[in-house]
CSV table of C-alpha atoms in Angstrom, one decimal:
chain,number,residue,atom,x,y,z
D,28,MET,CA,13.9,13.1,0.7
D,29,PRO,CA,10.5,13.9,2.3
D,30,ASP,CA,8.9,11.3,4.6
D,31,VAL,CA,6.9,8.7,2.7
D,32,VAL,CA,3.4,9.0,4.2
D,33,PHE,CA,1.7,6.7,1.7
D,34,PRO,CA,4.1,3.8,0.8
D,35,LEU,CA,3.3,1.1,-1.7
D,36,ASP,CA,5.0,-2.3,-2.1
D,37,SER,CA,5.3,-3.1,-5.9
D,38,THR,CA,5.0,-6.8,-5.1
D,39,LYS,CA,1.5,-6.5,-3.6
D,40,PRO,CA,-1.9,-5.5,-5.1
D,41,PHE,CA,-3.3,-2.1,-4.2
D,42,THR,CA,-5.8,-3.7,-1.7
D,43,ASP,CA,-3.1,-5.6,0.2
D,44,GLN,CA,-1.0,-2.6,1.1
D,45,LYS,CA,-0.2,-1.4,4.6
D,46,ILE,CA,-2.3,1.6,3.9
D,47,VAL,CA,-5.2,1.1,1.4
D,48,GLY,CA,-6.3,3.9,-0.8
D,49,HIS,CA,-9.6,4.3,-2.7
D,50,ASN,CA,-11.2,4.5,-6.1
D,51,ARG,CA,-14.4,6.5,-5.5
D,52,TRP,CA,-15.2,10.0,-4.4
D,53,HIS,CA,-17.2,10.3,-1.2
D,54,PRO,CA,-17.0,12.6,1.9
D,55,ASP,CA,-17.2,9.6,4.3
D,56,ILE,CA,-14.0,7.8,3.1
D,57,PRO,CA,-11.7,8.2,6.2
D,58,ALA,CA,-8.4,10.0,5.8
D,59,ALA,CA,-5.6,7.6,5.5
D,60,VAL,CA,-2.9,10.1,6.3
D,61,HIS,CA,-2.8,13.3,8.5
D,62,VAL,CA,-0.4,16.2,7.8
D,63,LYS,CA,0.0,19.8,8.9
D,64,PRO,CA,0.1,23.0,6.8
D,65,GLY,CA,3.7,23.6,5.7
D,66,ASP,CA,4.5,19.8,5.7
D,67,SER,CA,6.4,18.2,2.8
D,68,PHE,CA,5.8,14.5,2.1
D,69,ARG,CA,6.0,11.8,-0.5
D,70,MET,CA,3.2,9.6,-1.7
D,71,ASP,CA,3.7,6.4,-3.8
D,72,CYS,CA,1.1,5.9,-6.6
D,73,ARG,CA,0.0,2.8,-8.4
D,74,GLU,CA,-0.8,3.0,-12.1
D,75,TRP,CA,-4.5,3.5,-12.6
D,76,PHE,CA,-5.3,-0.2,-13.3
D,77,ASP,CA,-3.2,-1.6,-10.5
D,78,GLY,CA,-1.0,-3.7,-12.7
D,79,PHE,CA,-3.6,-5.2,-15.0
D,80,ILE,CA,-1.9,-4.0,-18.2
D,81,LYS,CA,1.2,-6.0,-19.1
D,82,ASN,CA,4.5,-5.3,-20.9
D,83,ASP,CA,3.8,-7.5,-23.9
D,84,ASP,CA,2.7,-7.5,-27.6
D,85,SER,CA,-1.0,-8.1,-27.1
D,86,ALA,CA,-3.8,-5.6,-26.6
D,87,ASP,CA,-6.2,-8.1,-25.0
D,88,ASP,CA,-5.5,-6.5,-21.6
D,89,VAL,CA,-6.6,-3.1,-22.9
D,90,ARG,CA,-9.6,-4.6,-24.5
D,91,ASP,CA,-10.6,-6.4,-21.2
D,92,ALA,CA,-9.5,-3.6,-18.8
D,93,PRO,CA,-11.8,-3.6,-15.8
D,94,VAL,CA,-13.0,0.0,-15.7
D,95,ASP,CA,-14.9,-0.6,-12.4
D,96,ILE,CA,-11.7,-0.7,-10.4
D,97,VAL,CA,-10.1,2.7,-11.5
D,98,HIS,CA,-8.5,4.9,-10.3
D,99,ALA,CA,-6.2,3.5,-7.7
D,100,LEU,CA,-5.9,6.7,-5.7
D,101,SER,CA,-3.4,7.3,-2.9
D,102,GLY,CA,-5.1,9.1,0.0
D,103,PRO,CA,-7.1,10.7,1.4
D,104,VAL,CA,-4.7,13.1,3.1
D,105,ALA,CA,-6.3,15.2,5.8
D,106,VAL,CA,-4.7,18.6,6.3
D,107,GLU,CA,-4.9,19.9,9.9
D,108,GLY,CA,-7.2,22.9,10.2
D,109,ALA,CA,-8.6,22.8,6.7
D,110,LYS,CA,-12.3,23.8,6.6
D,111,PRO,CA,-14.9,24.1,3.9
D,112,GLY,CA,-14.4,27.5,2.1
D,113,ASP,CA,-10.6,27.3,2.4
D,114,LEU,CA,-8.2,27.0,-0.4
D,115,LEU,CA,-5.7,24.1,-0.2
D,116,ILE,CA,-2.3,25.0,-1.6
D,117,VAL,CA,-0.6,22.0,-3.2
D,118,ASP,CA,3.0,22.4,-4.4
D,119,ILE,CA,4.4,19.6,-6.6
D,120,LEU,CA,8.0,19.3,-5.5
D,121,ASP,CA,9.0,16.3,-7.5
D,122,VAL,CA,7.3,13.5,-9.5
D,123,GLY,CA,8.6,10.4,-11.4
D,124,PRO,CA,8.5,6.7,-12.1
D,125,ILE,CA,9.0,4.1,-9.3
D,126,PRO,CA,12.5,4.8,-8.1
D,127,GLN,CA,15.3,2.3,-8.6
D,128,GLU,CA,13.0,-0.5,-9.8
D,129,GLU,CA,12.7,-2.6,-13.0
D,130,GLY,CA,10.0,-5.2,-13.4
D,131,PRO,CA,6.5,-6.1,-14.6
D,132,LEU,CA,4.6,-3.2,-13.1
D,133,ALA,CA,4.1,-0.1,-15.2
D,134,GLY,CA,6.5,2.5,-13.8
D,135,GLN,CA,9.3,0.0,-13.3
D,136,GLY,CA,11.2,1.4,-16.3
D,137,TRP,CA,8.3,1.3,-18.7
D,138,GLY,CA,4.7,2.6,-19.3
D,139,TYR,CA,1.9,2.1,-21.7
D,140,THR,CA,-0.6,3.9,-23.9
D,141,GLY,CA,-3.9,2.3,-24.9
D,142,ILE,CA,-6.7,3.1,-27.3
D,143,PHE,CA,-9.8,1.9,-25.5
D,144,ALA,CA,-12.4,-0.2,-27.4
D,145,LYS,CA,-15.8,1.3,-28.0
D,146,GLU,CA,-17.4,-1.4,-25.9
D,147,ASN,CA,-15.1,-0.4,-22.9
D,148,GLY,CA,-15.5,3.4,-22.9
D,149,GLY,CA,-14.0,4.3,-26.3
D,150,SER,CA,-11.8,7.3,-27.0
D,151,PHE,CA,-11.8,10.8,-28.4
D,152,LEU,CA,-11.9,9.4,-32.0
D,153,VAL,CA,-14.0,6.3,-31.1
D,154,ASP,CA,-15.9,6.3,-34.5
D,155,GLN,CA,-12.6,6.0,-36.4
D,156,PHE,CA,-10.8,3.8,-33.9
D,157,PRO,CA,-13.4,1.4,-32.3
D,158,ASP,CA,-11.0,-1.4,-31.4
D,159,ALA,CA,-8.4,-1.8,-28.7
D,160,TYR,CA,-4.7,-1.0,-29.4
D,161,LYS,CA,-1.6,-0.7,-27.1
D,162,ALA,CA,1.9,0.7,-27.2
D,163,ILE,CA,4.6,0.0,-24.6
D,164,TRP,CA,7.1,2.8,-24.0
D,165,ASP,CA,10.6,2.3,-22.4
D,166,PHE,CA,12.1,4.9,-20.2
D,167,SER,CA,15.8,6.0,-20.4
D,168,GLY,CA,16.3,8.9,-18.0
D,169,GLY,CA,13.7,11.4,-19.1
D,170,THR,CA,13.2,9.9,-22.7
D,171,ALA,CA,10.5,7.6,-24.0
D,172,THR,CA,10.8,5.2,-26.9
D,173,SER,CA,8.6,2.4,-28.1
D,174,ARG,CA,9.0,-0.8,-30.1
D,175,HIS,CA,5.4,-0.4,-31.2
D,176,VAL,CA,5.9,3.2,-32.6
D,177,PRO,CA,9.4,3.2,-34.0
D,178,GLY,CA,11.3,6.3,-35.3
D,179,VAL,CA,10.4,8.6,-32.4
D,180,SER,CA,11.8,9.6,-29.0
D,181,PHE,CA,10.8,12.4,-26.8
D,182,THR,CA,11.3,13.9,-23.4
D,183,GLY,CA,8.5,13.1,-21.1
D,184,ILE,CA,6.3,15.7,-19.4
D,185,VAL,CA,5.8,13.9,-16.1
D,186,HIS,CA,2.7,14.8,-14.1
D,187,PRO,CA,-0.2,13.4,-12.2
D,188,GLY,CA,-3.4,12.9,-14.2
D,189,LEU,CA,-5.6,13.0,-11.1
D,190,MET,CA,-5.5,15.2,-8.0
D,191,GLY,CA,-8.4,16.5,-6.0
D,192,THR,CA,-10.2,17.1,-2.7
D,193,ALA,CA,-13.2,15.2,-1.4
D,194,PRO,CA,-16.7,16.4,-2.2
D,195,SER,CA,-19.2,17.4,0.4
D,196,ALA,CA,-22.4,15.3,0.7
D,197,ASP,CA,-24.3,18.1,-1.2
D,198,LEU,CA,-21.8,18.3,-4.0
D,199,LEU,CA,-21.7,14.5,-4.3
D,200,GLY,CA,-25.5,14.5,-4.6
D,201,THR,CA,-25.3,17.2,-7.3
D,202,TRP,CA,-22.8,15.1,-9.3
D,203,ASN,CA,-24.9,11.9,-9.1
D,204,THR,CA,-28.2,13.7,-9.9
D,205,ARG,CA,-26.9,15.6,-13.0
D,206,GLU,CA,-25.0,12.6,-14.4
D,207,ALA,CA,-28.0,10.3,-13.9
D,208,ALA,CA,-30.1,12.8,-15.8
D,209,LEU,CA,-27.6,12.8,-18.7
D,210,ILE,CA,-27.5,9.0,-18.8
D,211,ALA,CA,-31.3,8.9,-18.9
D,212,THR,CA,-31.4,10.8,-22.2
D,213,ASP,CA,-29.8,7.8,-23.9
D,214,PRO,CA,-29.4,4.9,-21.4
D,215,ASP,CA,-28.3,2.3,-24.0
D,216,ARG,CA,-25.6,4.4,-25.7
D,217,GLU,CA,-22.2,2.8,-26.4
D,218,PRO,CA,-20.0,4.2,-25.1
D,219,PRO,CA,-22.2,5.5,-22.2
D,220,LEU,CA,-22.8,9.1,-21.6
D,221,ALA,CA,-21.5,8.9,-18.0
D,222,LEU,CA,-20.6,6.3,-15.4
D,223,PRO,CA,-23.0,6.0,-12.5
D,224,PRO,CA,-22.0,4.8,-9.0
D,225,GLU,CA,-21.0,1.1,-9.1
D,226,PRO,CA,-20.4,-0.9,-5.9
D,227,ASN,CA,-18.6,-3.7,-7.9
D,228,GLY,CA,-14.9,-3.1,-7.6
D,229,ALA,CA,-15.2,-0.2,-5.1
D,230,ILE,CA,-12.1,0.3,-2.9
D,231,LEU,CA,-12.9,2.6,0.1
D,232,GLY,CA,-9.8,2.8,2.3
D,233,SER,CA,-10.5,1.6,5.8
D,234,LEU,CA,-14.3,1.4,5.6
D,235,THR,CA,-16.0,-1.9,6.4
D,236,GLY,CA,-19.4,-3.3,7.0
D,237,GLU,CA,-22.6,-1.2,6.5
D,238,ASP,CA,-20.6,2.0,6.0
D,239,PHE,CA,-18.7,0.3,3.2
D,240,ASP,CA,-21.9,-0.9,1.5
D,241,ARG,CA,-23.5,2.6,1.7
D,242,VAL,CA,-20.5,4.5,0.4
D,243,ALA,CA,-20.0,2.0,-2.4
D,244,GLU,CA,-23.6,2.6,-3.5
D,245,GLU,CA,-23.2,6.4,-3.4
D,246,GLY,CA,-19.6,7.0,-4.3
D,247,ALA,CA,-18.8,8.9,-7.5
D,248,ARG,CA,-16.6,7.3,-10.1
D,249,THR,CA,-13.3,9.0,-10.6
D,250,ALA,CA,-13.1,9.0,-14.4
D,251,PRO,CA,-14.3,12.6,-15.1
D,252,PRO,CA,-13.0,15.9,-13.8
D,253,ARG,CA,-15.4,17.8,-11.6
D,254,GLU,CA,-15.5,20.8,-9.3
D,255,ASN,CA,-13.1,19.2,-6.9
D,256,GLY,CA,-10.4,18.8,-9.6
D,257,GLY,CA,-10.2,15.1,-10.1
D,258,ASN,CA,-9.1,13.4,-13.4
D,259,GLN,CA,-8.3,16.6,-15.2
D,260,ASP,CA,-5.3,15.1,-17.2
D,261,ILE,CA,-3.6,18.5,-17.4
D,262,LYS,CA,-0.1,17.7,-18.8
D,263,ASN,CA,1.4,21.0,-17.4
D,264,LEU,CA,0.9,20.0,-13.7
D,265,THR,CA,4.6,19.1,-13.7
D,266,LYS,CA,7.4,19.5,-11.1
D,267,GLY,CA,7.2,23.1,-9.7
D,268,THR,CA,3.4,23.4,-10.1
D,269,ARG,CA,1.3,25.1,-7.5
D,270,VAL,CA,-2.4,24.3,-7.4
D,271,PHE,CA,-5.1,25.9,-5.3
D,272,TYR,CA,-7.9,23.5,-4.6
D,273,PRO,CA,-11.3,24.4,-3.1
D,274,VAL,CA,-12.0,22.7,0.2
D,275,PHE,CA,-15.5,21.1,0.7
D,276,VAL,CA,-15.0,18.9,3.8
D,277,ASP,CA,-13.0,19.2,7.1
D,278,GLY,CA,-9.4,18.3,6.4
D,279,ALA,CA,-9.8,18.7,2.7
D,280,ASN,CA,-9.1,15.0,2.2
D,281,PHE,CA,-6.8,15.3,-0.8
D,282,SER,CA,-6.0,12.4,-3.0
D,283,VAL,CA,-3.7,11.7,-6.0
D,284,GLY,CA,-3.1,9.1,-8.7
D,285,ASP,CA,-2.9,8.3,-12.4
D,286,LEU,CA,0.7,9.3,-12.9
D,287,HIS,CA,1.8,9.9,-16.5
D,288,PHE,CA,5.4,9.8,-17.9
D,289,SER,CA,4.1,12.0,-20.8
D,290,GLN,CA,0.9,13.0,-22.5
D,291,GLY,CA,-0.4,15.0,-25.4
D,292,ASP,CA,-3.1,17.7,-24.8
D,293,GLY,CA,-6.5,16.0,-24.5
D,294,GLU,CA,-5.2,12.5,-23.7
D,295,ILE,CA,-7.1,11.7,-26.8
D,296,THR,CA,-6.9,7.8,-26.8
D,297,PHE,CA,-8.6,7.8,-23.3
D,298,CYS,CA,-5.8,5.7,-21.9
D,299,GLY,CA,-3.8,8.2,-23.9
D,300,ALA,CA,-0.9,9.2,-21.7
D,301,ILE,CA,2.0,7.0,-20.9
D,302,GLU,CA,0.5,5.4,-17.8
D,303,MET,CA,2.8,4.5,-14.9
D,304,GLY,CA,3.2,4.0,-11.2
D,305,GLY,CA,5.6,6.2,-9.3
D,306,PHE,CA,6.1,8.8,-6.6
D,307,ILE,CA,5.1,12.4,-6.1
D,308,ASP,CA,6.4,14.8,-3.5
D,309,PHE,CA,4.1,17.6,-2.1
D,310,ARG,CA,4.1,20.5,0.2
D,311,VAL,CA,0.7,21.7,1.4
D,312,ASP,CA,-0.6,24.9,3.0
D,313,LEU,CA,-3.9,26.7,3.5
D,314,ILE,CA,-5.5,30.0,2.6
D,315,LYS,CA,-8.3,30.4,5.2
D,316,GLY,CA,-11.5,31.5,3.6
D,317,GLY,CA,-9.7,31.6,0.2
D,318,MET,CA,-12.6,30.3,-1.8
D,319,ASP,CA,-14.7,33.4,-1.2
D,320,THR,CA,-11.7,35.8,-1.1
D,321,TYR,CA,-10.5,34.8,-4.6
D,322,GLY,CA,-13.8,33.7,-6.1
D,323,VAL,CA,-12.8,30.1,-6.5
D,324,SER,CA,-16.1,28.4,-5.6
D,325,GLU,CA,-15.3,25.4,-7.8
D,326,ASN,CA,-12.5,24.0,-10.0
D,327,ALA,CA,-8.9,24.5,-9.0
D,328,ILE,CA,-6.6,27.3,-10.4
D,329,PHE,CA,-2.9,26.6,-10.8
D,330,GLN,CA,0.5,28.0,-11.6
D,331,PRO,CA,2.2,25.6,-14.1
D,332,GLY,CA,5.5,24.0,-13.3
D,333,ASN,CA,8.8,25.0,-14.9
D,334,SER,CA,10.2,21.6,-16.0
D,335,ASP,CA,8.4,21.1,-19.3
D,336,PRO,CA,10.5,19.7,-22.2
D,337,GLN,CA,11.9,22.5,-24.4
D,338,TYR,CA,10.8,22.1,-28.0
D,339,SER,CA,11.3,25.1,-30.4
D,340,GLU,CA,10.1,23.8,-33.8
D,341,TRP,CA,6.7,22.4,-34.5
D,342,LEU,CA,4.5,21.1,-37.3
D,343,ALA,CA,0.9,22.1,-36.8
D,344,PHE,CA,-2.5,20.9,-38.2
D,345,SER,CA,-5.8,22.6,-38.1
D,346,GLY,CA,-9.4,21.6,-38.2
D,347,THR,CA,-12.9,23.2,-38.3
D,348,SER,CA,-16.3,22.2,-37.0
D,349,VAL,CA,-17.4,20.2,-40.1
D,350,THR,CA,-18.0,16.5,-39.8
D,351,LEU,CA,-16.3,13.9,-42.0
D,352,ASP,CA,-19.7,13.6,-43.8
D,353,GLY,CA,-19.6,17.3,-44.6
D,354,GLU,CA,-22.3,18.4,-42.1
D,355,GLN,CA,-21.8,21.9,-40.8
D,356,ARG,CA,-21.8,22.3,-37.0
D,357,TYR,CA,-22.1,25.6,-35.1
D,358,LEU,CA,-18.8,26.5,-33.3
D,359,ASP,CA,-18.2,23.0,-32.2
D,360,SER,CA,-14.6,23.3,-30.8
D,361,GLN,CA,-14.4,19.6,-29.8
D,362,LEU,CA,-15.2,18.5,-33.3
D,363,ALA,CA,-12.7,21.0,-34.7
D,364,TYR,CA,-10.0,19.4,-32.5
D,365,GLN,CA,-11.0,16.0,-33.6
D,366,ARG,CA,-10.6,17.0,-37.2
D,367,ALA,CA,-7.1,18.6,-36.5
D,368,CYS,CA,-6.0,15.3,-34.9
D,369,LEU,CA,-7.4,13.3,-37.8
D,370,HIS,CA,-5.5,15.5,-40.2
D,371,ALA,CA,-2.2,14.9,-38.3
D,372,ILE,CA,-2.9,11.1,-38.3
D,373,ASP,CA,-3.5,11.1,-42.1
D,374,TYR,CA,-0.3,13.1,-42.6
D,375,LEU,CA,1.8,10.7,-40.5
D,376,THR,CA,0.5,7.6,-42.4
D,377,LYS,CA,2.2,9.0,-45.5
D,378,PHE,CA,5.5,8.3,-43.8
D,379,GLY,CA,4.7,4.6,-43.2
D,380,TYR,CA,2.9,4.6,-39.8
D,381,SER,CA,-0.4,2.9,-39.4
D,382,PRO,CA,-3.3,5.2,-38.3
D,383,GLU,CA,-3.3,3.4,-34.9
D,384,GLN,CA,0.5,4.1,-34.4
D,385,ALA,CA,0.0,7.7,-35.3
D,386,TYR,CA,-3.0,8.0,-32.9
D,387,LEU,CA,-1.1,6.4,-30.0
D,388,LEU,CA,1.8,8.8,-30.6
D,389,LEU,CA,-0.5,11.8,-30.5
D,390,GLY,CA,-1.9,10.6,-27.1
D,391,ALA,CA,1.5,9.9,-25.6
D,392,ALA,CA,3.9,12.6,-26.9
D,393,PRO,CA,3.8,16.2,-25.5
D,394,ILE,CA,1.8,17.7,-28.4
D,395,GLU,CA,0.1,21.1,-27.9
D,396,GLY,CA,-3.6,21.4,-28.6
D,397,ARG,CA,-5.3,24.8,-28.9
D,398,PHE,CA,-8.7,26.3,-29.5
D,399,SER,CA,-7.4,28.9,-32.0
D,400,GLY,CA,-10.7,30.5,-33.0
D,401,VAL,CA,-14.1,30.2,-31.3
D,402,VAL,CA,-16.0,33.3,-32.5
D,403,ASP,CA,-16.2,33.2,-36.3
D,404,ILE,CA,-19.6,31.6,-37.1
D,405,PRO,CA,-20.2,28.9,-38.0
D,406,ASN,CA,-16.7,27.3,-37.7
D,407,SER,CA,-14.5,27.0,-34.7
D,408,CYS,CA,-10.8,26.4,-35.5
D,409,ALA,CA,-8.7,24.1,-33.4
D,410,THR,CA,-5.0,23.2,-33.9
D,411,VAL,CA,-2.6,20.5,-32.8
D,412,TYR,CA,1.2,21.1,-32.7
D,413,LEU,CA,3.7,18.2,-33.1
D,414,PRO,CA,7.3,18.9,-32.0
D,415,THR,CA,9.4,17.9,-35.0
D,416,ALA,CA,12.5,17.1,-32.9
D,417,MET,CA,10.8,13.9,-31.6
D,418,PHE,CA,11.1,12.2,-35.0
D,419,ASP,CA,14.3,10.5,-36.1
D,420,PHE,CA,13.6,11.7,-39.7
D,421,ASP,CA,12.5,14.9,-41.3
D,422,VAL,CA,8.8,15.1,-40.9
D,423,THR,CA,8.2,18.4,-42.7
D,424,PRO,CA,6.9,18.6,-46.3
D,425,GLY,CA,9.6,18.9,-49.0
D,426,PRO,CA,10.1,18.4,-52.7
D,427,GLY,CA,11.5,14.8,-52.2
D,428,GLY,CA,8.2,13.5,-50.7
D,429,PRO,CA,7.8,11.7,-47.3
D,430,THR,CA,10.6,9.6,-45.9
D,431,GLN,CA,9.4,6.0,-45.7
D,432,ILE,CA,10.1,4.5,-42.3
D,433,ASP,CA,10.0,0.9,-41.1
D,434,PRO,CA,6.8,0.7,-39.0
D,435,GLY,CA,8.2,-2.3,-37.1
D,436,MET,CA,5.7,-4.7,-35.6
D,437,GLY,CA,3.0,-2.1,-35.4
D,438,ALA,CA,0.7,-1.5,-32.5
D,439,PRO,CA,-0.8,-4.6,-30.8
D,440,HIS,CA,-4.5,-4.9,-31.8
D,441,SER,CA,-7.4,-6.7,-30.2
D,442,THR,CA,-11.2,-6.9,-31.1
D,443,PHE,CA,-14.2,-8.2,-29.3
């Protein structure tokens, strides 16, 4: 096993660890770990809310989840010799839940999926699902099942939701300026258009005093993906993946977190993967001057891993860029994907699932989402593919009508 360079003790909060990570992006957060090109190492990761979400039958914790504290990132890791303009090569050698542990912390044999309430950030289908819901998933080897969404089991597609390098001061300024301008167009919108810097809840590694206060005021929130990678939630960054990250500061200052046992394309419920803590093994290297050599001035490129679950039969749903009220939109691919997801949800309710159970399943299971047509004005076409083997019953249309399943206790629900 590679050396554990960023260890975490499951019995202690994120801020009480031997090495403290961070939850903001800023070039002045000091490196917590130093490695060399060619090194292999392990990093422990806490689930993104640091244990706030519980393994129970209430969604009050999802409703009240403190978004100011996320994400609990392990790092930064400085790579010797890395300079702005280089490409950082990151190989994912292995990734999984917390090894050999069972307990109350997500990753200790279980994980969770949540639909975020509109008042706390919302989700991809926030207008149709404005309230908080939760599903707990139990792990058995590589398989996930849930008492809240019965009748399904599927192989997880384990991956990190968030990896990235530190921004330069100029890049951080660009983020904050452009996101502030967006917020200013509708400052009272719910959910908000973006999340500005927020000192409350900031965790900044080893920084203290005036430096801590300054960085807390300036640091970018980690919720969105940006030019440095970040919270991209790409489900195919599995074991065997190689990623090429642009380097913006000396050492690159690479960080990781938000591990997922599984996820559907889009992470559509916002807390839409199966969230967990765990471990991830890396090997790193550098391509000197690689950003200019390969034209990667922003946003990582990657070679996907080779450990995805193998599903061969699918049931697919399509949608176009027309609103539920019948308003025509011009080539709106996001709207088309929303409509495809809603069609899949409507279909699954005919078998006995509640809309919320179906929605949670689409967020957690390894569904495939595709933009299938983006040129035929005025309608984009998007599709969502469900692996039929994950159902314990025949989910395809037939002359006998839909099988009626026992929906069990349903998904825990909470409202404001």
